[in-house]
Amino acid sequence: MRARRGDGASVCASVCASVARGGGAAREAREALGDEDDARERGDAGRLGARVPRGANARTVRCARVRCSAMRASASVAVARGAGDAKTRMRCARKGEKKKVPPKKFRHSSTHRRRRRRHHRRAISFVAHSCSPSFVMSRTLALFDVDGTLTVPRKEADDVMKAFMRALKTKVTVGIVGGSDLVKISEQLGEGAEKEYDYLFAENGLVAFKHGELLAKQSLKAFLGEDKLKTFLNFVLHYVADLDIPIKRGTFIEFRAGMLNVSPIGRNCSQEERDEFERFDKEAGVRAKMVEVLREKFADYGLTYSIGGQISFDVFPQGWDKTYCLQFVEKDFDVIHFFGDKTYKGGNDHEIFESEKTIGHTVTSPEDTRKQVTEHILDKL
Ligand SMILES: [Mg+2]
């Protein structure tokens, strides 16, 4: 079969290159392209000589034509897809030289392409969202101690603090962690406090609530066992009975779900008596000495002692301090700010204040808490 004269001359430079690579007998080339000498005589010599090298044959020219059409198809697909500028189209064309455009049945379906575009849009949207202030807010938790931080010790939170916390809740997630049980925390922060705040951790988180739903509850009774518990309680009651302090009232031990609260003066004292004992204890160190004795006597019980509030100290298993509550929130938040007043060593906020999972802030009063929250959280949103 003879190829028509001019076919070889009409292919583009890249196709000619592939013809050149194809090689072959001179005779076949002349059959395919006609007589080169005739062409030169007609004035096509320069063009023909430049584009169809010696050695081309009919088969390689036919292959070149197929490749050329594949390149054009590939380029047109690229253009149809919006491949962009001429350089991109040329790149697509060169790619097409090596690889044929797949038949339509092997191409991605329009549904697939639509899904892929939607996936890309969502990915871009997520990256943009993750840098937005609203996303940063949703990954920040402001966690508060109660006594001395949100309220004056054992007093109810005032209206200013309640309004401040309501406003704060609209900006970041808010949690409460107190050593007291739910009844006492509700007396201070208002009835239904477990529903009011995103998280409420009573007894250091041993009784944990999220949006009013009970998450978990731990038991000291199960941890120690009845025998050890009875031995410990007997010793504490004997120790308190032998204490020589100005006044004593009732309820020296309060048994809570996850801890014991021990008070040398007794929890039934009035507010004036509380204040008086706190002043006395600062001088006499009654609670500190009692904790030292218990720590030595029951060293093998695995207990921790924490002096908090004005008149008592807490006893609970090691690791059941305020850091216990972090297990419920650490995976959901990138930043956890903790605000507490007793952050010194031996204070009931010390462990969570020192924890590497939190950014700790020491406050001196409810007013100071508002000031520091504004400075460390609200001003940075
Ligand atoms: Mg406190």
Short mmCIF file of C-alpha atoms and ligand atoms in Angstrom, two decimals:
data_model
loop_
_atom_site.label_atom_id
_atom_site.label_comp_id
_atom_site.label_asym_id
_atom_site.label_seq_id
_atom_site.Cartn_x
_atom_site.Cartn_y
_atom_site.Cartn_z
CA MET A 1 0.00 0.00 0.00
CA ARG A 2 1.31 3.43 -0.85
CA ALA A 3 0.82 6.29 1.48
CA ARG A 4 -0.40 9.49 -0.12
CA ARG A 5 2.25 12.05 -0.90
CA GLY A 6 2.26 14.77 1.69
CA ASP A 7 1.13 12.59 4.57
CA GLY A 8 4.61 12.50 6.01
CA ALA A 9 5.07 16.22 5.47
CA SER A 10 1.89 17.04 7.31
CA VAL A 11 2.80 15.35 10.61
CA CYS A 12 4.25 17.46 13.34
CA ALA A 13 7.83 17.49 14.49
CA SER A 14 7.32 15.09 17.38
CA VAL A 15 5.77 12.51 15.08
CA CYS A 16 8.69 12.86 12.70
CA ALA A 17 10.96 12.09 15.60
CA SER A 18 9.10 8.86 16.24
CA VAL A 19 9.33 8.05 12.53
CA ALA A 20 13.04 8.56 12.76
CA ARG A 21 13.20 6.17 15.70
CA GLY A 22 11.22 3.59 13.76
CA GLY A 23 13.99 3.13 11.10
CA GLY A 24 13.44 0.75 8.15
CA ALA A 25 14.47 0.21 4.54
CA ALA A 26 14.93 3.14 2.14
CA ARG A 27 12.88 1.38 -0.47
CA GLU A 28 9.85 1.05 1.77
CA ALA A 29 10.22 4.66 2.72
CA ARG A 30 10.13 5.72 -0.88
CA GLU A 31 7.06 3.54 -1.45
CA ALA A 32 5.37 5.10 1.53
CA LEU A 33 6.25 8.67 0.78
CA GLY A 34 6.73 8.63 -2.94
CA ASP A 35 9.99 9.38 -4.61
CA GLU A 36 12.01 11.82 -2.51
CA ASP A 37 13.82 13.02 -5.58
CA ASP A 38 10.50 13.83 -7.25
CA ALA A 39 9.46 15.76 -4.19
CA ARG A 40 12.63 17.73 -4.12
CA GLU A 41 12.16 18.53 -7.79
CA ARG A 42 8.75 19.95 -6.97
CA GLY A 43 10.27 22.29 -4.42
CA ASP A 44 9.23 20.27 -1.43
CA ALA A 45 12.78 19.17 -0.85
CA GLY A 46 13.55 21.42 2.10
CA ARG A 47 10.31 20.68 3.89
CA LEU A 48 10.41 16.98 3.18
CA GLY A 49 14.08 16.62 4.06
CA ALA A 50 13.56 18.38 7.34
CA ARG A 51 10.52 16.42 8.43
CA VAL A 52 10.90 12.94 7.02
CA PRO A 53 14.34 11.58 7.66
CA ARG A 54 15.88 8.86 5.63
CA GLY A 55 15.08 5.39 6.96
CA ALA A 56 11.35 5.90 7.43
CA ASN A 57 9.06 3.21 6.05
CA ALA A 58 5.34 2.82 5.47
CA ARG A 59 4.64 1.03 8.75
CA THR A 60 6.40 3.66 10.87
CA VAL A 61 4.53 6.44 9.08
CA ARG A 62 1.21 4.74 9.77
CA CYS A 63 2.20 4.27 13.42
CA ALA A 64 3.19 7.90 13.57
CA ARG A 65 -0.19 8.95 12.26
CA VAL A 66 -1.96 6.89 14.93
CA ARG A 67 0.24 8.37 17.63
CA CYS A 68 -0.39 11.83 16.30
CA SER A 69 -4.13 11.43 16.45
CA ALA A 70 -3.79 9.99 19.97
CA MET A 71 -1.81 13.06 20.98
CA ARG A 72 -4.43 15.36 19.54
CA ALA A 73 -7.19 13.47 21.32
CA SER A 74 -5.27 13.59 24.56
CA ALA A 75 -4.64 17.30 24.18
CA SER A 76 -8.27 17.99 23.39
CA VAL A 77 -9.35 16.02 26.48
CA ALA A 78 -6.95 18.08 28.54
CA VAL A 79 -8.32 21.28 27.08
CA ALA A 80 -11.87 20.09 27.68
CA ARG A 81 -10.95 19.46 31.32
CA GLY A 82 -9.64 22.97 31.53
CA ALA A 83 -6.01 21.92 31.60
CA GLY A 84 -5.11 25.54 31.15
CA ASP A 85 -2.28 27.15 29.24
CA ALA A 86 -0.42 26.06 26.15
CA LYS A 87 2.45 24.56 28.16
CA THR A 88 0.06 22.30 30.04
CA ARG A 89 -1.58 21.25 26.79
CA MET A 90 1.79 20.44 25.30
CA ARG A 91 2.69 18.38 28.33
CA CYS A 92 -0.54 16.47 27.93
CA ALA A 93 0.22 16.03 24.27
CA ARG A 94 3.67 14.60 24.98
CA LYS A 95 2.14 12.27 27.52
CA GLY A 96 -0.34 11.16 24.87
CA GLU A 97 2.52 10.29 22.61
CA LYS A 98 3.51 7.46 24.91
CA LYS A 99 0.10 6.44 26.13
CA LYS A 100 -3.10 6.16 24.18
CA VAL A 101 -6.21 7.82 25.49
CA PRO A 102 -8.20 5.06 27.15
CA PRO A 103 -11.49 4.07 25.58
CA LYS A 104 -14.47 5.85 27.02
CA LYS A 105 -15.61 2.79 28.97
CA PHE A 106 -12.33 2.83 30.99
CA ARG A 107 -12.47 6.51 31.89
CA HIS A 108 -13.73 7.71 35.26
CA SER A 109 -17.48 8.18 35.26
CA SER A 110 -18.97 11.63 35.65
CA THR A 111 -20.26 10.52 39.08
CA HIS A 112 -16.71 9.63 40.15
CA ARG A 113 -15.37 12.96 38.93
CA ARG A 114 -18.19 14.82 40.69
CA ARG A 115 -17.45 12.96 43.95
CA ARG A 116 -13.72 13.69 43.60
CA ARG A 117 -14.40 17.40 43.11
CA ARG A 118 -16.73 17.38 46.14
CA HIS A 119 -14.05 15.63 48.22
CA HIS A 120 -11.51 18.29 47.24
CA ARG A 121 -13.94 21.08 48.09
CA ARG A 122 -14.54 19.52 51.52
CA ALA A 123 -10.81 19.11 52.13
CA ILE A 124 -10.20 22.77 51.33
CA SER A 125 -13.18 23.75 53.42
CA PHE A 126 -11.87 21.69 56.40
CA VAL A 127 -8.41 23.29 56.21
CA ALA A 128 -9.99 26.74 56.14
CA HIS A 129 -12.35 25.86 58.98
CA SER A 130 -9.58 24.39 61.16
CA CYS A 131 -7.82 27.78 61.09
CA SER A 132 -10.97 29.75 61.87
CA PRO A 133 -11.67 31.33 65.28
CA SER A 134 -14.83 29.22 65.72
CA PHE A 135 -12.82 25.98 65.32
CA VAL A 136 -10.13 27.17 67.77
CA MET A 137 -12.90 28.04 70.24
CA SER A 138 -14.46 24.60 69.94
CA ARG A 139 -11.11 22.96 70.82
CA THR A 140 -10.52 25.05 73.95
CA LEU A 141 -11.76 24.06 77.41
CA ALA A 142 -11.83 26.45 80.36
CA LEU A 143 -11.81 24.35 83.54
CA PHE A 144 -12.51 25.92 86.94
CA ASP A 145 -12.07 24.99 90.56
CA VAL A 146 -15.04 26.13 92.70
CA ASP A 147 -14.04 27.29 96.20
CA GLY A 148 -11.86 30.40 96.08
CA THR A 149 -11.98 30.47 92.28
CA LEU A 150 -15.62 30.93 91.23
CA THR A 151 -16.95 31.66 94.72
CA VAL A 152 -15.76 32.78 98.10
CA PRO A 153 -15.07 29.46 99.97
CA ARG A 154 -18.32 27.64 100.76
CA LYS A 155 -20.39 30.62 99.57
CA GLU A 156 -22.76 30.86 96.62
CA ALA A 157 -21.47 32.36 93.37
CA ASP A 158 -22.60 35.98 92.99
CA ASP A 159 -24.66 37.31 90.08
CA VAL A 160 -21.65 38.92 88.41
CA MET A 161 -19.81 35.60 88.27
CA LYS A 162 -22.91 33.73 87.04
CA ALA A 163 -23.39 36.24 84.22
CA PHE A 164 -19.69 36.07 83.35
CA MET A 165 -19.80 32.27 83.11
CA ARG A 166 -22.95 32.38 80.97
CA ALA A 167 -21.18 34.73 78.56
CA LEU A 168 -18.02 32.61 78.59
CA LYS A 169 -20.01 29.51 77.61
CA THR A 170 -20.91 31.16 74.32
CA LYS A 171 -17.20 31.50 73.50
CA VAL A 172 -15.51 28.30 74.75
CA THR A 173 -16.42 25.00 76.37
CA VAL A 174 -16.63 25.38 80.15
CA GLY A 175 -16.03 22.74 82.82
CA ILE A 176 -16.16 22.71 86.61
CA VAL A 177 -14.01 20.47 88.80
CA GLY A 178 -14.56 20.53 92.54
CA GLY A 179 -13.52 18.37 95.46
CA SER A 180 -17.03 18.59 96.93
CA ASP A 181 -19.92 16.34 96.03
CA LEU A 182 -22.66 17.34 93.60
CA VAL A 183 -25.02 18.54 96.35
CA LYS A 184 -22.51 21.08 97.66
CA ILE A 185 -21.39 22.24 94.22
CA SER A 186 -25.07 22.78 93.29
CA GLU A 187 -25.57 24.85 96.45
CA GLN A 188 -22.74 27.11 95.34
CA LEU A 189 -23.27 27.31 91.57
CA GLY A 190 -27.03 26.89 91.46
CA GLU A 191 -29.52 24.06 91.22
CA GLY A 192 -28.94 21.86 88.17
CA ALA A 193 -25.31 22.96 87.79
CA GLU A 194 -24.52 19.66 86.05
CA LYS A 195 -26.85 20.71 83.22
CA GLU A 196 -25.78 24.35 83.24
CA TYR A 197 -22.15 23.62 82.34
CA ASP A 198 -20.70 21.50 79.53
CA TYR A 199 -18.77 19.39 82.04
CA LEU A 200 -19.17 19.09 85.79
CA PHE A 201 -16.77 16.95 87.79
CA ALA A 202 -17.81 16.45 91.40
CA GLU A 203 -15.33 14.86 93.82
CA ASN A 204 -12.44 15.59 91.42
CA GLY A 205 -14.24 13.84 88.56
CA LEU A 206 -15.01 10.63 90.44
CA VAL A 207 -18.60 11.60 89.68
CA ALA A 208 -18.50 13.04 86.15
CA PHE A 209 -21.25 14.73 84.14
CA LYS A 210 -21.34 15.90 80.53
CA HIS A 211 -24.31 18.12 79.57
CA GLY A 212 -26.17 16.77 82.61
CA GLU A 213 -25.59 13.12 81.72
CA LEU A 214 -23.66 10.94 84.18
CA LEU A 215 -20.44 9.80 82.48
CA ALA A 216 -18.85 7.74 85.26
CA LYS A 217 -18.82 7.16 89.00
CA GLN A 218 -15.99 5.71 91.09
CA SER A 219 -16.19 4.06 94.50
CA LEU A 220 -13.65 4.34 97.32
CA LYS A 221 -15.38 1.45 99.12
CA ALA A 222 -14.62 -0.88 96.22
CA PHE A 223 -11.03 0.39 96.00
CA LEU A 224 -10.06 -0.12 99.67
CA GLY A 225 -12.36 -2.94 100.78
CA GLU A 226 -14.32 -2.95 104.03
CA ASP A 227 -11.48 -4.13 106.31
CA LYS A 228 -8.96 -1.45 105.30
CA LEU A 229 -11.68 1.19 105.27
CA LYS A 230 -12.77 0.33 108.82
CA THR A 231 -9.17 0.34 110.09
CA PHE A 232 -8.56 3.75 108.55
CA LEU A 233 -11.81 5.29 109.85
CA ASN A 234 -11.19 3.98 113.38
CA PHE A 235 -7.70 5.49 113.44
CA VAL A 236 -8.93 8.89 112.19
CA LEU A 237 -11.76 9.03 114.76
CA HIS A 238 -9.31 8.16 117.59
CA TYR A 239 -6.87 10.82 116.33
CA VAL A 240 -9.58 13.51 116.23
CA ALA A 241 -10.84 12.49 119.69
CA ASP A 242 -7.33 13.08 121.10
CA LEU A 243 -6.89 16.45 119.36
CA ASP A 244 -6.74 19.47 121.61
CA ILE A 245 -8.18 22.36 119.60
CA PRO A 246 -10.30 25.37 120.71
CA ILE A 247 -13.69 24.06 119.49
CA LYS A 248 -15.14 20.88 117.99
CA ARG A 249 -18.49 20.27 116.33
CA GLY A 250 -20.03 17.27 114.52
CA THR A 251 -19.36 15.30 111.30
CA PHE A 252 -15.61 14.78 111.48
CA ILE A 253 -15.61 12.40 108.52
CA GLU A 254 -17.79 12.78 105.44
CA PHE A 255 -17.96 9.60 103.41
CA ARG A 256 -18.25 10.42 99.68
CA ALA A 257 -18.42 8.18 96.63
CA GLY A 258 -14.75 8.43 95.77
CA MET A 259 -13.12 10.01 98.82
CA LEU A 260 -13.20 10.78 102.52
CA ASN A 261 -13.36 14.35 103.73
CA VAL A 262 -11.80 14.68 107.18
CA SER A 263 -12.38 17.77 109.33
CA PRO A 264 -10.68 18.15 112.77
CA ILE A 265 -13.27 20.76 113.86
CA GLY A 266 -16.27 18.95 112.29
CA ARG A 267 -18.20 20.06 109.21
CA ASN A 268 -21.24 21.15 111.24
CA CYS A 269 -19.52 24.35 112.40
CA SER A 270 -20.86 27.80 111.52
CA GLN A 271 -19.20 30.18 109.03
CA GLU A 272 -17.70 32.23 111.86
CA GLU A 273 -16.28 29.07 113.41
CA ARG A 274 -14.88 28.06 110.02
CA ASP A 275 -13.11 31.39 109.63
CA GLU A 276 -11.76 31.13 113.16
CA PHE A 277 -10.46 27.57 112.63
CA GLU A 278 -8.78 28.58 109.35
CA ARG A 279 -6.88 31.34 111.17
CA PHE A 280 -5.98 28.93 113.99
CA ASP A 281 -4.84 26.22 111.58
CA LYS A 282 -2.50 28.59 109.74
CA GLU A 283 -0.59 28.99 112.99
CA ALA A 284 -0.95 25.50 114.52
CA GLY A 285 -0.82 23.38 111.31
CA VAL A 286 -3.37 20.90 112.70
CA ARG A 287 -4.35 19.53 109.30
CA ALA A 288 -0.76 19.34 107.99
CA LYS A 289 0.37 17.34 111.06
CA MET A 290 -2.60 14.98 110.84
CA VAL A 291 -1.92 14.33 107.15
CA GLU A 292 1.73 13.59 107.92
CA VAL A 293 0.75 10.99 110.53
CA LEU A 294 -1.81 9.31 108.23
CA ARG A 295 0.62 9.27 105.33
CA GLU A 296 3.19 7.42 107.44
CA LYS A 297 0.73 5.07 109.17
CA PHE A 298 -1.11 4.00 106.00
CA ALA A 299 1.77 4.17 103.54
CA ASP A 300 0.77 0.85 101.95
CA TYR A 301 -2.86 1.89 101.29
CA GLY A 302 -2.05 3.84 98.13
CA LEU A 303 -3.81 6.98 99.35
CA THR A 304 -3.29 10.67 98.61
CA TYR A 305 -4.05 13.51 101.04
CA SER A 306 -5.03 16.96 99.86
CA ILE A 307 -5.67 20.00 102.05
CA GLY A 308 -8.42 22.17 100.57
CA GLY A 309 -11.06 24.64 101.75
CA GLN A 310 -10.94 26.08 105.26
CA ILE A 311 -11.53 23.23 107.69
CA SER A 312 -10.81 19.85 106.11
CA PHE A 313 -8.64 17.66 103.90
CA ASP A 314 -9.52 14.99 101.34
CA VAL A 315 -8.33 11.39 101.29
CA PHE A 316 -8.54 9.42 98.05
CA PRO A 317 -6.59 6.80 96.07
CA GLN A 318 -3.42 7.97 94.33
CA GLY A 319 -4.22 9.48 90.95
CA TRP A 320 -7.77 10.32 92.01
CA ASP A 321 -6.87 13.99 92.45
CA LYS A 322 -8.24 16.61 90.08
CA THR A 323 -6.16 15.22 87.20
CA TYR A 324 -8.59 12.29 87.32
CA CYS A 325 -11.18 14.36 85.44
CA LEU A 326 -8.81 15.02 82.52
CA GLN A 327 -9.40 11.53 81.11
CA PHE A 328 -12.91 12.65 80.12
CA VAL A 329 -11.77 15.71 78.15
CA GLU A 330 -8.15 15.36 77.04
CA LYS A 331 -9.01 13.73 73.69
CA ASP A 332 -11.64 16.31 72.77
CA PHE A 333 -9.63 19.48 73.37
CA ASP A 334 -6.29 20.83 72.16
CA VAL A 335 -6.03 23.43 74.89
CA ILE A 336 -7.23 23.05 78.49
CA HIS A 337 -6.94 26.13 80.71
CA PHE A 338 -7.26 25.38 84.42
CA PHE A 339 -8.00 28.11 86.97
CA GLY A 340 -7.59 27.34 90.67
CA ASP A 341 -6.58 28.96 93.95
CA LYS A 342 -4.77 26.16 95.83
CA THR A 343 -2.12 25.41 93.25
CA TYR A 344 0.80 25.24 95.72
CA LYS A 345 2.33 21.88 96.69
CA GLY A 346 -0.09 20.10 99.02
CA GLY A 347 -3.05 22.18 97.77
CA ASN A 348 -5.95 20.38 96.08
CA ASP A 349 -5.30 22.13 92.77
CA HIS A 350 -1.59 21.37 92.65
CA GLU A 351 -1.58 18.21 90.51
CA ILE A 352 -3.90 19.49 87.80
CA PHE A 353 -2.13 22.86 87.83
CA GLU A 354 1.22 21.10 87.28
CA SER A 355 -0.13 18.58 84.74
CA GLU A 356 1.36 18.88 81.25
CA LYS A 357 -2.14 18.37 79.86
CA THR A 358 -3.28 21.76 81.16
CA ILE A 359 -2.25 25.38 81.10
CA GLY A 360 -2.48 26.27 84.80
CA HIS A 361 -3.44 29.67 86.21
CA THR A 362 -3.29 30.57 89.91
CA VAL A 363 -6.08 32.91 91.00
CA THR A 364 -6.59 34.73 94.28
CA SER A 365 -10.33 35.47 94.16
CA PRO A 366 -13.40 35.31 91.88
CA GLU A 367 -12.57 38.82 90.63
CA ASP A 368 -9.05 37.69 89.77
CA THR A 369 -10.52 34.67 87.96
CA ARG A 370 -12.60 36.95 85.69
CA LYS A 371 -9.56 39.12 85.02
CA GLN A 372 -7.33 36.18 84.11
CA VAL A 373 -9.96 34.47 81.94
CA THR A 374 -10.36 37.69 79.99
CA GLU A 375 -6.61 38.05 79.64
CA HIS A 376 -5.73 34.45 78.75
CA ILE A 377 -8.79 33.36 76.75
CA LEU A 378 -11.26 36.04 75.70
CA ASP A 379 -8.70 38.59 74.51
CA LYS A 380 -7.03 35.94 72.36
CA LEU A 381 -10.13 34.75 70.49
MG MG B 1 -10.18 26.00 95.63
#
